[in-house]
One Martini backbone bead per residue (centre of mass of N, CA, C, O) as a GRO file, in nm:
protein
   80
    1MET     BB    1   0.591   0.425   2.613
    2ILE     BB    2   0.671   0.136   2.465
    3GLN     BB    3   0.596  -0.214   2.587
    4GLN     BB    4   0.451  -0.337   2.319
    5ILE     BB    5   0.468  -0.584   2.043
    6LEU     BB    6   0.240  -0.678   1.791
    7GLU     BB    7   0.146  -0.955   1.572
    8THR     BB    8   0.032  -1.095   1.310
    9LYS     BB    9   0.027  -1.385   1.136
   10GLU     BB   10   0.088  -1.256   0.859
   11VAL     BB   11   0.345  -1.109   0.942
   12VAL     BB   12   0.511  -1.355   1.025
   13LYS     BB   13   0.502  -1.496   0.749
   14TYR     BB   14   0.634  -1.268   0.587
   15LEU     BB   15   0.903  -1.261   0.743
   16GLN     BB   16   0.981  -1.559   0.692
   17ALA     BB   17   0.973  -1.557   0.373
   18ARG     BB   18   1.205  -1.299   0.382
   19ASP     BB   19   1.415  -1.311   0.612
   20LEU     BB   20   1.321  -1.079   0.869
   21VAL     BB   21   1.322  -1.159   1.171
   22ASP     BB   22   1.590  -1.053   1.289
   23ARG     BB   23   1.558  -0.756   1.205
   24TYR     BB   24   1.287  -0.708   1.345
   25LYS     BB   25   1.381  -0.772   1.636
   26LYS     BB   26   1.589  -0.547   1.652
   27VAL     BB   27   1.391  -0.310   1.614
   28LYS     BB   28   1.199  -0.385   1.841
   29ASN     BB   29   1.412  -0.350   2.071
   30HIS     BB   30   1.462  -0.051   2.021
   31ILE     BB   31   1.177   0.047   2.084
   32LEU     BB   32   1.154  -0.081   2.374
   33ALA     BB   33   1.417   0.096   2.466
   34GLY     BB   34   1.355   0.400   2.324
   35HIS     BB   35   1.481   0.395   2.011
   36VAL     BB   36   1.298   0.551   1.777
   37SER     BB   37   1.500   0.694   1.582
   38GLY     BB   38   1.646   0.435   1.475
   39ALA     BB   39   1.358   0.316   1.364
   40GLN     BB   40   1.172   0.537   1.251
   41LEU     BB   41   0.927   0.633   1.420
   42ARG     BB   42   0.610   0.716   1.263
   43LYS     BB   43   0.363   0.916   1.147
   44ARG     BB   44   0.124   0.882   0.920
   45LYS     BB   45   0.007   1.013   0.633
   46PRO     BB   46  -0.254   1.094   0.758
   47THR     BB   47  -0.286   1.156   1.102
   48THR     BB   48  -0.595   1.070   1.134
   49ASP     BB   49  -0.540   0.749   1.101
   50ASP     BB   50  -0.333   0.641   1.318
   51ILE     BB   51  -0.059   0.559   1.167
   52TRP     BB   52   0.228   0.365   1.204
   53TYR     BB   53   0.591   0.357   1.134
   54PHE     BB   54   0.872   0.135   1.049
   55ARG     BB   55   1.200   0.043   0.996
   56ILE     BB   56   1.367  -0.246   0.894
   57ASN     BB   57   1.474  -0.149   0.613
   58LYS     BB   58   1.517  -0.015   0.309
   59LYS     BB   59   1.255  -0.191   0.196
   60TYR     BB   60   1.101  -0.217   0.481
   61ARG     BB   61   0.772  -0.172   0.638
   62ALA     BB   62   0.591  -0.111   0.938
   63PHE     BB   63   0.250  -0.129   1.027
   64ALA     BB   64   0.064   0.057   1.289
   65TYR     BB   65  -0.101   0.060   1.599
   66LEU     BB   66  -0.160   0.283   1.872
   67ASP     BB   67  -0.219   0.153   2.217
   68ASN     BB   68  -0.073   0.343   2.416
   69ILE     BB   69   0.167   0.079   2.486
   70THR     BB   70   0.074  -0.055   2.206
   71LEU     BB   71   0.202  -0.215   1.916
   72LYS     BB   72   0.014  -0.299   1.611
   73VAL     BB   73   0.102  -0.511   1.368
   74PHE     BB   74  -0.052  -0.540   1.019
   75HIS     BB   75   0.195  -0.449   0.814
   76ILE     BB   76   0.406  -0.519   0.531
   77ASP     BB   77   0.620  -0.313   0.324
   78ASP     BB   78   0.727  -0.250   0.003
   79HIS     BB   79   0.898   0.050  -0.051
   80GLN     BB   80   0.990   0.008  -0.375
   0.00000   0.00000   0.00000
């Protein structure tokens, strides 16, 4: 179970610039509470790269590395 989610400074700036902070925090809390299916947390293909992603909203996805119990978000992508 994921116990911590960390973001880079660039990710925080990106979220603030697009007014996604509140929605991101909501999804983050779902993941920390163990509701990963609601956040659509999945391993990205190819699975050998060990990159995970989750849905912020219909348009944006957060990409992260999973390190035991910590999810480290390194990029936000415009999915459309």
